Amino acid sequence: MSGYASLVNTPVGKRVATRLGLPRPARLRRYAVGEPLVDGPVLVGGHGAAPLLGEVRRVLTAAGSGVLDTLPAGEGLGAVVADLGAVEDPADLDSLRGLVGPALRSLRPSGRVVVLGRLPEAARAPAQAAARRALEGVTRSLGKELRQGATANLLLVADGAEDAIASPLRFLLSGRSAYVDGQVVTVTAAPGGPPPEPADWSLPLDGKVAVVTGAARGIGSAVARTLARDGATVVGVDIPASGDALARVANDVGGTALQLDVTAADAGKRIVAHAVSRHGGVDVVVHNAGITRDRLLANTDEERWRSVLDVNLMSILRMNEALLAEDGVRDGGHLVLLSSMAGIAGNRGQTSYAASKAGVIGLVRSLAADEDLRRRRVTTNAVAPGFIETEMTARMPFATREVGRLLNSLSQGGLPVDVAETIAWLAHDASAGVNGNVVRVCGQSLLGA
Amino acid sequence: MAAATPGPRRAAVIGGNRIPFARQNGAYAAASNQDMLTAALEGLVARHGLAGERLGEVVAGAVLKHSRDFNLTREAVLGSSLSAHTPAYDVQQACATGLEATILVANKIALGQVDCGAAGGVDSASDAPIAVSEGLRRTLLRLNAAKTPAQRLRALAGLRPGHVVPQAPRNVEPRTGLSMGEHMAQTALRWGVTRQSQDELAAASHRNLAAAYDRGFFDDLLTPYLGLARDENLRPDSTVENLATLRTVFGAGEGATMTAGNSTPLTDGASVVLLGSDEWAQEHGLPVLAHLVDAETAAVDYVTGDEGLLMAPAHAVPRLLARTGMTLQDFDLVEIHEAFAATVLATLAAWEDPEFCRDRLGLDAPLGALDRSRLNVNGSSLAAGHPFAATGGRIVASLAKALSEKGPGARGLISVCAAGGQGVVAILEAK
C-alpha cells in the first residue's frame, strides 16, 4: 500500500479519515499457499430447491471450510454463498435479502459474498429472466456496500454446468480474487465433459508448460511467477531490449527466457519451436505483451496508431496461427488474453489502446465459440485490469494516480499479482467451464461498470 | 580388468550469451569483472533454463584482474542461479582466454569427464586494478610483519614521496617495452598492409555487425546489461571515407597506417558459451549448434626471433589443417579476431606468401587466398570491441550459430591472437 492508503491506516490518519468520512482502504487478504480457502465458516443458503447447493457444500467440505446453514450468533463469517438458481419470479429475490442481508454484519474483513444464479438468456419466462438478471443488480450494489476488503460476485451457471463450478467458486472465495469485485462470471458446460479437479489444489498447473509474453516486468512478471508457483514450467517472452529483466524472471521461476519481438512474422512459430524443444509442448498461453502510445485521436499519427494495434492485437492474431495449429497448444490448453478497463469503458487519450483492448474482447468471444477449439477443449478468456500499481501508474501525476486508486469499491489500486492470480485461475484445467469470459480485475472500478 | 573409460566424443556448442560490449569508461564504468561475468552467466542460464542446474564446470578468466578476484569464476557461479554445486576455475591466456577456456571444457566433455560446462571470459578496462609502487608495497609488507611499535616505526621510516604514485596497468609487452599497437605497426610494415585495406576491413566490420543486429542475429546470443542493448562501439554509418580522416596512432612517419578506427578500442564486457555432450543436450531439450572439431595453440619468438607479436595464429592454423586434413578453402566461415585490422590482413598475406609458407611454416605450397566473403561475416572486434578475455566466447557462440544457420556439416575456423606472441585456433562444424 502506498500514498493515501497507508496514510489513512496510521492511528492518526484513521481517526481523521473516519471523522471526515473518507474511504479507508483495507489490507486485502491475498492468496498464499497453504492458507485456508476462506477466513472463517461459510454460511450457505438459497431459494427453493437451491439446485447448486449440493455441489457448493461438496466443494467447501473438500476445501476444509466450515459450512453453516444458519447465521451463528457472535461468530464471524468468512463468506456467504447464496444459491438463487431456482428463482422463478422477482418476488423470489427476497430469499437473497433474507439470507445475505442479516449476515453482512458478521462478515469478516476480506469476506466474500458469492451469489449463484442461472443464465437470464436461458430463462423460460419473462418473469424468470427478470429475476435472474436482477441478481446482477443486487451483487454489483453489494460490492459497493461491503467494506474492509470484502467482495461480492455473481456466478452464473448454465444448465448442465453444475459440475464445473468448483474452480470458479473456490477462486471467488479465496484470496486469489482479492481485487475482483462486483463481477459476473459465467460457467458453461466445459467442452469435453466435467473439468478434471487437480490432485493438489495448491499445484493446479503441475506438469503444464505456460508461455507468457511481456514477461520481463509488471503484470507479465507477476504472471510468470504466479504460474510457476502453481506448478507450471514457464517460458518468458519479451523483446530483446528487455532481456536482462526477462532473464531475472526466468531464473527466479526456473523457466526459460525467449527474447523475441511478438510482432515478428515468425514469433508464433519460434515460441512453439522453443516450447516443444525445451519443454515438450505448450498448454497455456498468456498474451500479455502490450504498449501504450497515448495521444488524443486528433494528435495520433499513423505510426503511433499502427504500433499499438500491431503489438496489442494483430501480433496475437498472427501468433495464434502457429500457437493454435495442430502442433501448437495441446488439447485441453488455455489461452488468456489481456484486455483492459479502457477496452470496456474507453479512456480519454487512449483511442488506439482502447481499440486494441476492445478488439481483444471480440477475439476472445470468437475463439471461445470456435468449434475446432471446443473440440480440442481449448478455452479462451480475457482479463481486464483496472488501476494496477505498476511502473506505468507510478509515473502518473499524483492527483490522477490517487483518483485512479480510489475510484473503486475497494478504495485502492490492485497489484500485478491480483491480475496474475486471475490469469492463473483461468489457466487451470479445473476452470475449463469458464470460456469466453472477460473477467475484470478492477476492485469494481466506477469506470465502465 | 581395466576400468571402463568413455572414448573421446565431440563436444557440442549449444549456445552462448554475452552482454553488449561497452567502451572504456562508458556504460559499464562502475561494473566489476565479477558483476559482468555473473550477468553473462545469468543470461546463459535463463536462455537455456539452467536455474538450479549443476554444470560439470564453469571455466573463465580475465586479463586485467584484481588480486581479490583470485576465484573470479567460482564467485560468479555462486552469484548466479546455477547450482552452488557447480565447480569453477579461472584461466588466463591473454586475449585467447575465452577460446582456451572453451577448449578446456570441450576436452573434458570429449573425454567424458564432464557432460556439460560453460566457458568464457570477462574484462574491464574501466575498473582496472591499480597497483602501488614496488617501494610502497615492500614498505607495507614490512609494516604488516612488524611486531613491536619500534619495528613499525622503522618500517614506516622507509616511506619515500615517490612511493605514492600508483601504477595503472599498461598495454605493453614486458620483454620489449613496446605497446601491442607498436608491435603490430612493425608487422603491418613488414607485410605492406595499406591504410586503405585496413579501413576497408574496419568499415566492413561495422557494416556486418550492424546488419547482424538488424536481422535479429543476436536476439539469442546477447542479453542487455546496464541499459546497453547493443555494443557501444558500433558505428553502423562508418565508412572508408570517414575512417580515412583519422590520424595515425601507431607507427611513425610515412609508413604509419594504424588509427583508432582500424584498431580495437579498450572495452568492457563478458561472454560465456554453453558446451555439452550431444546426449546431455538432448536430455535437456537443447538443440546443438555445432561441434568443436579440434584446436591448436602456437607461440612465436617475437623477442629475439624475426616474427610479429600477433602472428602466432599464422603458425597454428597450418598445423591444425595438417592434423585434420583440411585446407583453408574448406571453411564456409572464418573468424579472425580483429585485434587490429592489420592483424587480420598480415595473417592473410602470410598465408598467401610462398616464401613465408615454405621458410617459416615448412609447407610445400602456400595456404592460399581466403574468400573474403566468408570472413567475419557478422562483424568482429573492430566494431564490437574487445574486452580481452570475452572475445573468445563471443566468437565461438556467434560462429556456432552462423554455421548452424548454414546447415549440417558447415565448417568454421576461429583464429585468435594473444599477447606474449601466442595464438589459439579452432575448428567448429555445424551439427
mmCIF file with all atom_site columns, N, CA and C in Angstrom, chain A residues 372-413:
data_model
loop_
_atom_site.group_PDB
_atom_site.id
_atom_site.type_symbol
_atom_site.label_atom_id
_atom_site.label_alt_id
_atom_site.label_comp_id
_atom_site.label_asym_id
_atom_site.label_entity_id
_atom_site.label_seq_id
_atom_site.pdbx_PDB_ins_code
_atom_site.Cartn_x
_atom_site.Cartn_y
_atom_site.Cartn_z
_atom_site.occupancy
_atom_site.B_iso_or_equiv
_atom_site.pdbx_formal_charge
_atom_site.auth_seq_id
_atom_site.auth_comp_id
_atom_site.auth_asym_id
_atom_site.auth_atom_id
_atom_site.pdbx_PDB_model_num
ATOM 1   N N  . ASP A 1 372 ? -13.619 -25.875 -33.665 1.00 0.00 ? 372 ASP A N  1
ATOM 2   C CA . ASP A 1 372 ? -12.400 -26.681 -33.647 1.00 0.00 ? 372 ASP A CA 1
ATOM 3   C C  . ASP A 1 372 ? -11.728 -26.605 -32.274 1.00 0.00 ? 372 ASP A C  1
ATOM 4   N N  . LEU A 1 373 ? -11.652 -25.384 -31.725 1.00 0.00 ? 373 LEU A N  1
ATOM 5   C CA . LEU A 1 373 ? -11.018 -25.235 -30.405 1.00 0.00 ? 373 LEU A CA 1
ATOM 6   C C  . LEU A 1 373 ? -11.847 -25.918 -29.328 1.00 0.00 ? 373 LEU A C  1
ATOM 7   N N  . ARG A 1 374 ? -13.169 -25.858 -29.453 1.00 0.00 ? 374 ARG A N  1
ATOM 8   C CA . ARG A 1 374 ? -14.027 -26.525 -28.458 1.00 0.00 ? 374 ARG A CA 1
ATOM 9   C C  . ARG A 1 374 ? -13.796 -28.036 -28.514 1.00 0.00 ? 374 ARG A C  1
ATOM 10  N N  . ARG A 1 375 ? -13.637 -28.547 -29.739 1.00 0.00 ? 375 ARG A N  1
ATOM 11  C CA . ARG A 1 375 ? -13.389 -29.987 -29.876 1.00 0.00 ? 375 ARG A CA 1
ATOM 12  C C  . ARG A 1 375 ? -12.054 -30.355 -29.205 1.00 0.00 ? 375 ARG A C  1
ATOM 13  N N  . ARG A 1 376 ? -11.110 -29.439 -29.309 1.00 0.00 ? 376 ARG A N  1
ATOM 14  C CA . ARG A 1 376 ? -9.797  -29.694 -28.681 1.00 0.00 ? 376 ARG A CA 1
ATOM 15  C C  . ARG A 1 376 ? -9.771  -29.268 -27.216 1.00 0.00 ? 376 ARG A C  1
ATOM 16  N N  . ARG A 1 377 ? -10.926 -28.846 -26.703 1.00 0.00 ? 377 ARG A N  1
ATOM 17  C CA . ARG A 1 377 ? -11.081 -28.459 -25.290 1.00 0.00 ? 377 ARG A CA 1
ATOM 18  C C  . ARG A 1 377 ? -10.145 -27.313 -24.908 1.00 0.00 ? 377 ARG A C  1
ATOM 19  N N  . VAL A 1 378 ? -9.898  -26.431 -25.863 1.00 0.00 ? 378 VAL A N  1
ATOM 20  C CA . VAL A 1 378 ? -9.060  -25.253 -25.586 1.00 0.00 ? 378 VAL A CA 1
ATOM 21  C C  . VAL A 1 378 ? -9.970  -24.089 -25.205 1.00 0.00 ? 378 VAL A C  1
ATOM 22  N N  . THR A 1 379 ? -9.754  -23.508 -24.042 1.00 0.00 ? 379 THR A N  1
ATOM 23  C CA . THR A 1 379 ? -10.575 -22.376 -23.620 1.00 0.00 ? 379 THR A CA 1
ATOM 24  C C  . THR A 1 379 ? -9.845  -21.060 -23.862 1.00 0.00 ? 379 THR A C  1
ATOM 25  N N  . THR A 1 380 ? -10.608 -20.002 -24.047 1.00 0.00 ? 380 THR A N  1
ATOM 26  C CA . THR A 1 380 ? -10.037 -18.669 -24.256 1.00 0.00 ? 380 THR A CA 1
ATOM 27  C C  . THR A 1 380 ? -10.794 -17.660 -23.399 1.00 0.00 ? 380 THR A C  1
ATOM 28  N N  . ASN A 1 381 ? -10.077 -16.916 -22.604 1.00 0.00 ? 381 ASN A N  1
ATOM 29  C CA . ASN A 1 381 ? -10.688 -15.889 -21.767 1.00 0.00 ? 381 ASN A CA 1
ATOM 30  C C  . ASN A 1 381 ? -9.822  -14.640 -21.760 1.00 0.00 ? 381 ASN A C  1
ATOM 31  N N  . ALA A 1 382 ? -10.414 -13.556 -21.300 1.00 0.00 ? 382 ALA A N  1
ATOM 32  C CA . ALA A 1 382 ? -9.645  -12.318 -21.158 1.00 0.00 ? 382 ALA A CA 1
ATOM 33  C C  . ALA A 1 382 ? -9.738  -11.827 -19.724 1.00 0.00 ? 382 ALA A C  1
ATOM 34  N N  . VAL A 1 383 ? -8.697  -11.116 -19.335 1.00 0.00 ? 383 VAL A N  1
ATOM 35  C CA . VAL A 1 383 ? -8.693  -10.437 -18.054 1.00 0.00 ? 383 VAL A CA 1
ATOM 36  C C  . VAL A 1 383 ? -8.563  -8.952  -18.349 1.00 0.00 ? 383 VAL A C  1
ATOM 37  N N  . ALA A 1 384 ? -9.388  -8.155  -17.693 1.00 0.00 ? 384 ALA A N  1
ATOM 38  C CA . ALA A 1 384 ? -9.349  -6.711  -17.928 1.00 0.00 ? 384 ALA A CA 1
ATOM 39  C C  . ALA A 1 384 ? -8.952  -5.997  -16.640 1.00 0.00 ? 384 ALA A C  1
ATOM 40  N N  . PRO A 1 385 ? -7.671  -5.652  -16.512 1.00 0.00 ? 385 PRO A N  1
ATOM 41  C CA . PRO A 1 385 ? -7.230  -4.970  -15.294 1.00 0.00 ? 385 PRO A CA 1
ATOM 42  C C  . PRO A 1 385 ? -7.757  -3.541  -15.229 1.00 0.00 ? 385 PRO A C  1
ATOM 43  N N  . GLY A 1 386 ? -8.001  -3.087  -14.003 1.00 0.00 ? 386 GLY A N  1
ATOM 44  C CA . GLY A 1 386 ? -8.326  -1.682  -13.777 1.00 0.00 ? 386 GLY A CA 1
ATOM 45  C C  . GLY A 1 386 ? -7.062  -0.950  -13.395 1.00 0.00 ? 386 GLY A C  1
ATOM 46  N N  . PHE A 1 387 ? -7.111  -0.196  -12.289 1.00 0.00 ? 387 PHE A N  1
ATOM 47  C CA . PHE A 1 387 ? -5.918  0.537   -11.853 1.00 0.00 ? 387 PHE A CA 1
ATOM 48  C C  . PHE A 1 387 ? -5.005  -0.415  -11.089 1.00 0.00 ? 387 PHE A C  1
ATOM 49  N N  . ILE A 1 388 ? -3.897  -0.748  -11.709 1.00 0.00 ? 388 ILE A N  1
ATOM 50  C CA . ILE A 1 388 ? -2.943  -1.677  -11.104 1.00 0.00 ? 388 ILE A CA 1
ATOM 51  C C  . ILE A 1 388 ? -1.642  -0.934  -10.826 1.00 0.00 ? 388 ILE A C  1
ATOM 52  N N  . GLU A 1 389 ? -1.080  -1.145  -9.639  1.00 0.00 ? 389 GLU A N  1
ATOM 53  C CA . GLU A 1 389 ? 0.164   -0.454  -9.256  1.00 0.00 ? 389 GLU A CA 1
ATOM 54  C C  . GLU A 1 389 ? 1.342   -1.050  -10.025 1.00 0.00 ? 389 GLU A C  1
ATOM 55  N N  . THR A 1 390 ? 1.772   -0.350  -11.051 1.00 0.00 ? 390 THR A N  1
ATOM 56  C CA . THR A 1 390 ? 2.933   -0.797  -11.832 1.00 0.00 ? 390 THR A CA 1
ATOM 57  C C  . THR A 1 390 ? 3.860   0.393   -12.051 1.00 0.00 ? 390 THR A C  1
ATOM 58  N N  . GLU A 1 391 ? 4.994   0.129   -12.714 1.00 0.00 ? 391 GLU A N  1
ATOM 59  C CA . GLU A 1 391 ? 5.906   1.215   -13.073 1.00 0.00 ? 391 GLU A CA 1
ATOM 60  C C  . GLU A 1 391 ? 5.168   2.298   -13.855 1.00 0.00 ? 391 GLU A C  1
ATOM 61  N N  . MET A 1 392 ? 4.205   1.845   -14.688 1.00 0.00 ? 392 MET A N  1
ATOM 62  C CA . MET A 1 392 ? 3.477   2.783   -15.542 1.00 0.00 ? 392 MET A CA 1
ATOM 63  C C  . MET A 1 392 ? 2.620   3.721   -14.700 1.00 0.00 ? 392 MET A C  1
ATOM 64  N N  . THR A 1 393 ? 1.859   3.151   -13.751 1.00 0.00 ? 393 THR A N  1
ATOM 65  C CA . THR A 1 393 ? 0.983   4.007   -12.948 1.00 0.00 ? 393 THR A CA 1
ATOM 66  C C  . THR A 1 393 ? 1.789   4.833   -11.951 1.00 0.00 ? 393 THR A C  1
ATOM 67  N N  . ALA A 1 394 ? 2.978   4.337   -11.569 1.00 0.00 ? 394 ALA A N  1
ATOM 68  C CA . ALA A 1 394 ? 3.815   5.102   -10.635 1.00 0.00 ? 394 ALA A CA 1
ATOM 69  C C  . ALA A 1 394 ? 4.287   6.406   -11.274 1.00 0.00 ? 394 ALA A C  1
ATOM 70  N N  . ARG A 1 395 ? 4.305   6.439   -12.608 1.00 0.00 ? 395 ARG A N  1
ATOM 71  C CA . ARG A 1 395 ? 4.760   7.643   -13.310 1.00 0.00 ? 395 ARG A CA 1
ATOM 72  C C  . ARG A 1 395 ? 3.637   8.652   -13.543 1.00 0.00 ? 395 ARG A C  1
ATOM 73  N N  . MET A 1 396 ? 2.387   8.237   -13.204 1.00 0.00 ? 396 MET A N  1
ATOM 74  C CA . MET A 1 396 ? 1.262   9.161   -13.420 1.00 0.00 ? 396 MET A CA 1
ATOM 75  C C  . MET A 1 396 ? 1.389   10.377  -12.502 1.00 0.00 ? 396 MET A C  1
ATOM 76  N N  . PRO A 1 397 ? 0.775   11.523  -12.886 1.00 0.00 ? 397 PRO A N  1
ATOM 77  C CA . PRO A 1 397 ? 0.737   12.659  -11.968 1.00 0.00 ? 397 PRO A CA 1
ATOM 78  C C  . PRO A 1 397 ? 0.002   12.262  -10.682 1.00 0.00 ? 397 PRO A C  1
ATOM 79  N N  . PHE A 1 398 ? 0.390   12.873  -9.555  1.00 0.00 ? 398 PHE A N  1
ATOM 80  C CA . PHE A 1 398 ? -0.114  12.483  -8.242  1.00 0.00 ? 398 PHE A CA 1
ATOM 81  C C  . PHE A 1 398 ? -1.644  12.418  -8.197  1.00 0.00 ? 398 PHE A C  1
ATOM 82  N N  . ALA A 1 399 ? -2.297  13.491  -8.627  1.00 0.00 ? 399 ALA A N  1
ATOM 83  C CA . ALA A 1 399 ? -3.760  13.555  -8.495  1.00 0.00 ? 399 ALA A CA 1
ATOM 84  C C  . ALA A 1 399 ? -4.429  12.470  -9.328  1.00 0.00 ? 399 ALA A C  1
ATOM 85  N N  . THR A 1 400 ? -3.980  12.315  -10.579 1.00 0.00 ? 400 THR A N  1
ATOM 86  C CA . THR A 1 400 ? -4.556  11.297  -11.452 1.00 0.00 ? 400 THR A CA 1
ATOM 87  C C  . THR A 1 400 ? -4.398  9.922   -10.830 1.00 0.00 ? 400 THR A C  1
ATOM 88  N N  . ARG A 1 401 ? -3.220  9.707   -10.243 1.00 0.00 ? 401 ARG A N  1
ATOM 89  C CA . ARG A 1 401 ? -2.940  8.402   -9.658  1.00 0.00 ? 401 ARG A CA 1
ATOM 90  C C  . ARG A 1 401 ? -3.846  8.136   -8.453  1.00 0.00 ? 401 ARG A C  1
ATOM 91  N N  . GLU A 1 402 ? -3.980  9.133   -7.568  1.00 0.00 ? 402 GLU A N  1
ATOM 92  C CA . GLU A 1 402 ? -4.797  8.926   -6.374  1.00 0.00 ? 402 GLU A CA 1
ATOM 93  C C  . GLU A 1 402 ? -6.269  8.747   -6.736  1.00 0.00 ? 402 GLU A C  1
ATOM 94  N N  . VAL A 1 403 ? -6.733  9.488   -7.726  1.00 0.00 ? 403 VAL A N  1
ATOM 95  C CA . VAL A 1 403 ? -8.122  9.322   -8.163  1.00 0.00 ? 403 VAL A CA 1
ATOM 96  C C  . VAL A 1 403 ? -8.313  7.915   -8.721  1.00 0.00 ? 403 VAL A C  1
ATOM 97  N N  . GLY A 1 404 ? -7.348  7.471   -9.530  1.00 0.00 ? 404 GLY A N  1
ATOM 98  C CA . GLY A 1 404 ? -7.419  6.128   -10.094 1.00 0.00 ? 404 GLY A CA 1
ATOM 99  C C  . GLY A 1 404 ? -7.476  5.068   -9.009  1.00 0.00 ? 404 GLY A C  1
ATOM 100 N N  . ARG A 1 405 ? -6.694  5.303   -7.970  1.00 0.00 ? 405 ARG A N  1
ATOM 101 C CA . ARG A 1 405 ? -6.663  4.334   -6.873  1.00 0.00 ? 405 ARG A CA 1
ATOM 102 C C  . ARG A 1 405 ? -7.980  4.277   -6.117  1.00 0.00 ? 405 ARG A C  1
ATOM 103 N N  . LEU A 1 406 ? -8.608  5.431   -5.971  1.00 0.00 ? 406 LEU A N  1
ATOM 104 C CA . LEU A 1 406 ? -9.765  5.491   -5.058  1.00 0.00 ? 406 LEU A CA 1
ATOM 105 C C  . LEU A 1 406 ? -11.095 5.233   -5.732  1.00 0.00 ? 406 LEU A C  1
ATOM 106 N N  . LEU A 1 407 ? -11.161 5.399   -7.061  1.00 0.00 ? 407 LEU A N  1
ATOM 107 C CA . LEU A 1 407 ? -12.455 5.291   -7.732  1.00 0.00 ? 407 LEU A CA 1
ATOM 108 C C  . LEU A 1 407 ? -12.891 3.839   -7.937  1.00 0.00 ? 407 LEU A C  1
ATOM 109 N N  . ASN A 1 408 ? -12.906 3.080   -6.872  1.00 0.00 ? 408 ASN A N  1
ATOM 110 C CA . ASN A 1 408 ? -13.396 1.704   -6.963  1.00 0.00 ? 408 ASN A CA 1
ATOM 111 C C  . ASN A 1 408 ? -13.861 1.264   -5.584  1.00 0.00 ? 408 ASN A C  1
ATOM 112 N N  . SER A 1 409 ? -14.573 0.155   -5.545  1.00 0.00 ? 409 SER A N  1
ATOM 113 C CA . SER A 1 409 ? -15.216 -0.252  -4.298  1.00 0.00 ? 409 SER A CA 1
ATOM 114 C C  . SER A 1 409 ? -14.231 -0.616  -3.206  1.00 0.00 ? 409 SER A C  1
ATOM 115 N N  . LEU A 1 410 ? -13.000 -0.942  -3.568  1.00 0.00 ? 410 LEU A N  1
ATOM 116 C CA . LEU A 1 410 ? -12.021 -1.334  -2.546  1.00 0.00 ? 410 LEU A CA 1
ATOM 117 C C  . LEU A 1 410 ? -11.115 -0.164  -2.170  1.00 0.00 ? 410 LEU A C  1
ATOM 118 N N  . SER A 1 411 ? -11.359 1.006   -2.793  1.00 0.00 ? 411 SER A N  1
ATOM 119 C CA . SER A 1 411 ? -10.640 2.256   -2.485  1.00 0.00 ? 411 SER A CA 1
ATOM 120 C C  . SER A 1 411 ? -9.126  2.111   -2.536  1.00 0.00 ? 411 SER A C  1
ATOM 121 N N  . GLN A 1 412 ? -8.628  1.337   -3.467  1.00 0.00 ? 412 GLN A N  1
ATOM 122 C CA . GLN A 1 412 ? -7.181  1.184   -3.621  1.00 0.00 ? 412 GLN A CA 1
ATOM 123 C C  . GLN A 1 412 ? -6.857  0.599   -4.991  1.00 0.00 ? 412 GLN A C  1
ATOM 124 N N  . GLY A 1 413 ? -5.615  0.773   -5.403  1.00 0.00 ? 413 GLY A N  1
ATOM 125 C CA . GLY A 1 413 ? -5.172  0.145   -6.639  1.00 0.00 ? 413 GLY A CA 1
ATOM 126 C C  . GLY A 1 413 ? -4.932  -1.334  -6.412  1.00 0.00 ? 413 GLY A C  1
#
